[in-house]
Structure formats: structure tokens, C-alpha cells
Amino acid sequence: MSLFEKNKVRVRFAPSPTGSMHLGSLYIAMYNYLFAKHHMGDFLLRIEDTDQARFVPGSIQNIINTLKWAGFDYDEGPILNGDVVSDKGAHGPYLQSRRLDIYKKYADELVAKGHAYPCFCTAERLEKMRNEQTLRKEAPRYDGFCRRLTAAQIAEQRAAGAKEVIRLKMPQEGTAKFTDLIRGEIEFENKLIDDQVLIKSDGFPTYHLAVVVDDHLMEITHVIRGEEWISSTPKHLALYSFFGWKPTQYAHMPLILKAGGGKLSKRDLAASAMEYIDQGYTKEALLNFIALMGWHPAGDKEKVGMDEVIAEFDIDRVNKAGATYNPEKLDWLNGMYIRAMSPEEFARAARPFLMKAGLIDASFPDFKLVKYTALEQLRVKKFTELAPAIEFMFKAPSPEKNTLCWKKQEPANAAAALDGVLATLADIKENEFVAEKIESDIKTMIAKNSAPVGETLWPMRVGLSGREASPGPFDIAAALGKNESLSRIQNAINILRS
Ligand code: GLU
């Protein structure tokens, strides 16, 4: 029996609404989702909005939209309808700012049991304390001054209207030990851990109290979060033990590093996860890329859909050394997804990019677009590369005489070769004007003239595309159609004879 069959797996993605959801958050959301779905469990969304100063309006909606777009439907979580928030699921509210009375109740319980205490230290005192600690080369932490206050001193401070926070009374002996699903056993000495503030002077809880209370009340079985939270885990374990609750299991995901090493900064990423679409990537390639950043399915398969990833996902195999953000790999994967599309799908996906580049408008016919875009479907890695690559299809070129000539070919010779091309193309019936037929007729013509192939195909290709590098002349001619091809070849002949 698997480890998870007895209890239903419940995980949560718990972002703070501090801006658009970027790739790093989608990565955490994805691994939670994969884990939940692999184990047929629940995936929850909880908004951790207890830091009012960092709240960015619109970000909750952006988080919800991004999850929906990615296909990570949550089983429980907040629903937004304009500014109206409602809850889906029986463990709400799912916005922490709506749970303040719950946190207060649990903080009071800790104080009553002697596991937390009110602290009245002023900002000045704390700063002085930290400076002195730094001078002594100690790690800055609270010195426990208010641990020792008597009931009378507390009453006196309150009567004087002093600002008050609630701090965790961290045990001074023993160790906090846990088995991380990715990293194995991790142990901290309790006496090195700070007396964390649990309730701030504005009455809001800190992350540490809220996360433990909520994970418990929401019946979360596994916390899958970024590695930056490892050092907070002993505080969370102390809280679980003071409340008499069973802690969740933990899996701390590796930080995302740049390919070739170094910390990834927000500047390396698109401003939001959904913006990768504007940069020319497909959603499927992006999700595939993120899935493989910190984990790999068995074998050397790289192109994997979400269903396959869900089936194979195994948290034990997440690479603890670091997840790698390699834009070249994203391009490469995206190219694979582009090539797997039908020509029609490719054209449909390409249309907005060509419109944005000003090459077409919404009325440009589909059948023509499919022919044009198919010319580069095997080559481009992202949609933004397409407009520059096929721009010549939309605008008849006017190449230089020199460019039209193959190596040391004379313009008169190139013009004569194009006369042959023109006559050959003109002889092909409109409904037979396809690349294979064009190729075989042109090649027959060349063979008859026993001329070097390049002396005909080079001027033909440049005449059609205006470029030294482009797709092959037969494909371009077929995509342009008979009339446009004849007109471009005639134009090239005129240039050569001018
Ligand atoms: N609100 C925290 C964050 O945005 C969540 C950490 C956790 O998952 O416990 O990183």
C-alpha cells in the first residue's frame, strides 16, 4: 500500500498577493498540483495576505487567472467576482486577512499556556540590540528581554499604551528534526532559533503563525514550498508541538538557478508567467519546461504533457541541488511543440503575432496564411521569430542585381535563366501549382539546358524572396501562388536587364 493511500493527500499553494504571478510561483504551484493529482488528492489555493504593506491590488485575480490558464484547477480556494470574494470548499475563508480572529484565538491560547509572550520592545531598543549583536559578530536575533516580564510589568506597559507584539517562546533546549521528502533528515538546534513574532502590533499574524494554524485547520498533509523556508521550519514545528497537533510533511523545493550557475533574478524572467505567450511560447511548452526544471521522468524523454507528468511525478526524485532556468532549453522545447502542430493550428497561433507585426489584419484569409506560415514551421523556435522570417511573403521584394546573380554569374545569364523559369511556371496549370510539380518541371527545364543548377535556382529563389537566405524556391513559389510568382520573377528579370 502506498504511503498516501490511508489519508487523502491535501496540498496548498499559498502565494502572497504582491504582484503578477511569475514563473517562480507557477513552478511551486505546479509541483503542488502535480503531487496532489498524482496521489488523487486535493489542491488548495490560499492567499497569504497578512502583510498589508506588500499587497498589490489585482494580484489575487492574476493568481487565480494564471492557475486557471495553466489548468491547475483548485479543489478549494477563494473565488473572485469583481471585488466580491467567496469560498469554494469547506475550510474557508481562504484569504488570511479574513481569518484574523482565528489567529488571535490561537495566539491567546499559546500565551495562556506559557508558550508565547507579549513583547513591548520599541523599534529603537531592537535596533540597538541588533547593532550590538552585529558588532559581536553574532547572528541578529531577539534577546528574550520580554520573556522575563512579570504580570505586573505587563499590566503596567499596557496601561501606558505601549505597542505590543506576541512572540513565540522558542524552546531553549533540544532539536527540531524533520524528514524532508526531497532532502531527507534535517535538524536544527532549538536554542539558535529566534523568538519569532507571531502577532504584529497591527493585530495581524505573521506568516509563521498563520501558516501553521491554517495548514492544520485546512487539513494539509504535505507542505511543498520554496527552499527559502527551510530555516523557518523549526519555528513551525515548535508551534505544532505547543498546539499538540501533528505536523505536516515537508518538501522544500530547490531554488531556481540560472543555467550555468548563479541566482536567478526577476529580471531574468518575463514579468508574469502568462507573458511568455506574448514572447512567442506555447503554454504547453512553458508548462513542460517548468515541470522539467527540477525533476525528470524516467528515461530521456523531454517532451511530456501534463497528464504524463502527473502519472509519473515522484517528489522523491526532485533534484535537491537546484532547478535550472535555461532559456535555450525553453526555445528548443517550444520548437518541438511548434513542429508537432498541424499547419492549421500553427497558422492560427501565429496570426496574432503577424497582426502585431503589422503584416496582416484580421481579414487575411486562413488558407493563404496556412501556406505562408508553413514555410517556416519547421524552423522557428518561437512565434516572435515568424514575422521577420516570412515578411517577404507579404511584400514583393526588389532585390539588387548583384544579389540575384549566383556567384560570378553575369546578369544577362541570370535573366536568361529566369526567362526559362517564367515560361516553365506559366505552363503549369493553376490547380497543379504545388511544390512537387514546380520542382520537377523546373529541374527538367534546367536539365534540358544543361546549365549549372545554381545558376537558375539562386536567381529564382532571390527573385521570389529578395533574400540570400530563405526557404527553397519551389516552396515559396507554391505558397505565393502562380500569379504572384510570375510577377516576382518578371520583376527580377526587369532588374537584371535594367
Ligand atoms: N506565502 C508564502 C510565499 O509566498 C508561502 C510559503 C509557504 O508555502 O508556506 O512564499
PDB file of N, CA, C and O in Angstrom, residues 32-33 56 69 79-80 84 160 200 227 266 274 298 327 351 358 380 390 447 490-491:
ATOM      1  N   ASN A  32       2.989  21.435  -6.506  1.00  0.00           N
ATOM      2  CA  ASN A  32       1.906  21.092  -5.583  1.00  0.00           C
ATOM      3  C   ASN A  32       0.780  20.396  -6.331  1.00  0.00           C
ATOM      4  O   ASN A  32       0.249  19.372  -5.885  1.00  0.00           O
ATOM      5  N   TYR A  33       0.421  20.969  -7.461  1.00  0.00           N
ATOM      6  CA  TYR A  33      -0.669  20.408  -8.260  1.00  0.00           C
ATOM      7  C   TYR A  33      -0.320  18.988  -8.721  1.00  0.00           C
ATOM      8  O   TYR A  33      -1.131  18.066  -8.604  1.00  0.00           O
ATOM      9  N   VAL A  56      -0.537  44.123  -3.446  1.00  0.00           N
ATOM     10  CA  VAL A  56      -0.678  44.827  -4.724  1.00  0.00           C
ATOM     11  C   VAL A  56      -2.072  44.523  -5.291  1.00  0.00           C
ATOM     12  O   VAL A  56      -2.391  43.362  -5.559  1.00  0.00           O
ATOM     13  N   TRP A  69      -5.526  29.408 -16.305  1.00  0.00           N
ATOM     14  CA  TRP A  69      -4.885  29.352 -17.630  1.00  0.00           C
ATOM     15  C   TRP A  69      -3.978  28.125 -17.736  1.00  0.00           C
ATOM     16  O   TRP A  69      -3.950  27.419 -18.732  1.00  0.00           O
ATOM     17  N   ILE A  79     -12.896  32.394  -4.573  1.00  0.00           N
ATOM     18  CA  ILE A  79     -13.456  32.706  -5.892  1.00  0.00           C
ATOM     19  C   ILE A  79     -13.677  34.218  -5.891  1.00  0.00           C
ATOM     20  O   ILE A  79     -14.223  34.761  -4.928  1.00  0.00           O
ATOM     21  N   LEU A  80     -13.260  34.867  -6.939  1.00  0.00           N
ATOM     22  CA  LEU A  80     -13.439  36.327  -7.015  1.00  0.00           C
ATOM     23  C   LEU A  80     -14.481  36.639  -8.062  1.00  0.00           C
ATOM     24  O   LEU A  80     -14.457  36.101  -9.156  1.00  0.00           O
ATOM     25  N   VAL A  84     -15.963  40.928  -5.019  1.00  0.00           N
ATOM     26  CA  VAL A  84     -16.634  40.056  -4.047  1.00  0.00           C
ATOM     27  C   VAL A  84     -15.903  38.720  -3.973  1.00  0.00           C
ATOM     28  O   VAL A  84     -15.702  38.044  -4.975  1.00  0.00           O
ATOM     29  N   ALA A 160       0.164  51.934  30.061  1.00  0.00           N
ATOM     30  CA  ALA A 160       0.847  53.091  29.480  1.00  0.00           C
ATOM     31  C   ALA A 160       0.616  53.182  27.974  1.00  0.00           C
ATOM     32  O   ALA A 160       1.133  54.077  27.314  1.00  0.00           O
ATOM     33  N   LYS A 200       1.617  40.760  15.070  1.00  0.00           N
ATOM     34  CA  LYS A 200       2.275  42.063  14.967  1.00  0.00           C
ATOM     35  C   LYS A 200       1.471  43.123  15.723  1.00  0.00           C
ATOM     36  O   LYS A 200       0.332  42.880  16.119  1.00  0.00           O
ATOM     37  N   GLU A 227      12.698  26.497  -0.999  1.00  0.00           N
ATOM     38  CA  GLU A 227      13.764  26.143  -0.062  1.00  0.00           C
ATOM     39  C   GLU A 227      14.089  27.269   0.928  1.00  0.00           C
ATOM     40  O   GLU A 227      14.639  27.032   1.995  1.00  0.00           O
ATOM     41  N   LYS A 266      14.503  38.366 -10.803  1.00  0.00           N
ATOM     42  CA  LYS A 266      13.238  38.588 -11.511  1.00  0.00           C
ATOM     43  C   LYS A 266      13.482  39.132 -12.908  1.00  0.00           C
ATOM     44  O   LYS A 266      12.684  38.921 -13.809  1.00  0.00           O
ATOM     45  N   MET A 274       2.147  34.377 -17.641  1.00  0.00           N
ATOM     46  CA  MET A 274       1.333  34.392 -18.861  1.00  0.00           C
ATOM     47  C   MET A 274       1.994  35.205 -19.977  1.00  0.00           C
ATOM     48  O   MET A 274       1.658  35.052 -21.142  1.00  0.00           O
ATOM     49  N   ALA A 298      11.450   9.194 -15.943  1.00  0.00           N
ATOM     50  CA  ALA A 298      12.417   8.132 -16.222  1.00  0.00           C
ATOM     51  C   ALA A 298      12.771   8.157 -17.709  1.00  0.00           C
ATOM     52  O   ALA A 298      11.962   8.583 -18.534  1.00  0.00           O
ATOM     53  N   PRO A 327      16.864  29.345 -20.759  1.00  0.00           N
ATOM     54  CA  PRO A 327      16.004  29.845 -21.836  1.00  0.00           C
ATOM     55  C   PRO A 327      16.242  29.121 -23.164  1.00  0.00           C
ATOM     56  O   PRO A 327      15.310  28.980 -23.962  1.00  0.00           O
ATOM     57  N   ARG A 351      -1.221  33.879 -36.116  1.00  0.00           N
ATOM     58  CA  ARG A 351      -1.944  35.065 -36.603  1.00  0.00           C
ATOM     59  C   ARG A 351      -1.748  36.308 -35.729  1.00  0.00           C
ATOM     60  O   ARG A 351      -1.378  37.367 -36.243  1.00  0.00           O
ATOM     61  N   GLY A 358       2.195  43.928 -37.936  1.00  0.00           N
ATOM     62  CA  GLY A 358       1.650  44.790 -38.989  1.00  0.00           C
ATOM     63  C   GLY A 358       1.664  44.151 -40.375  1.00  0.00           C
ATOM     64  O   GLY A 358       1.517  44.853 -41.378  1.00  0.00           O
ATOM     65  N   VAL A 380      11.247  27.816 -37.058  1.00  0.00           N
ATOM     66  CA  VAL A 380      11.204  28.791 -35.945  1.00  0.00           C
ATOM     67  C   VAL A 380      11.089  28.090 -34.600  1.00  0.00           C
ATOM     68  O   VAL A 380      10.540  26.986 -34.502  1.00  0.00           O
ATOM     69  N   ILE A 390       9.101  35.543 -42.513  1.00  0.00           N
ATOM     70  CA  ILE A 390       8.243  35.415 -43.715  1.00  0.00           C
ATOM     71  C   ILE A 390       7.688  36.766 -44.184  1.00  0.00           C
ATOM     72  O   ILE A 390       6.772  36.810 -45.012  1.00  0.00           O
ATOM     73  N   ALA A 447      17.731  20.659 -66.837  1.00  0.00           N
ATOM     74  CA  ALA A 447      18.453  19.542 -67.440  1.00  0.00           C
ATOM     75  C   ALA A 447      18.516  19.708 -68.966  1.00  0.00           C
ATOM     76  O   ALA A 447      19.550  19.454 -69.586  1.00  0.00           O
ATOM     77  N   GLN A 490       9.145  38.094 -63.083  1.00  0.00           N
ATOM     78  CA  GLN A 490       9.221  39.123 -64.139  1.00  0.00           C
ATOM     79  C   GLN A 490       9.949  40.365 -63.613  1.00  0.00           C
ATOM     80  O   GLN A 490      10.803  40.940 -64.291  1.00  0.00           O
ATOM     81  N   ASN A 491       9.617  40.739 -62.397  1.00  0.00           N
ATOM     82  CA  ASN A 491      10.261  41.900 -61.771  1.00  0.00           C
ATOM     83  C   ASN A 491      11.777  41.690 -61.653  1.00  0.00           C
ATOM     84  O   ASN A 491      12.568  42.599 -61.946  1.00  0.00           O
TER      85      ASN A 491
END
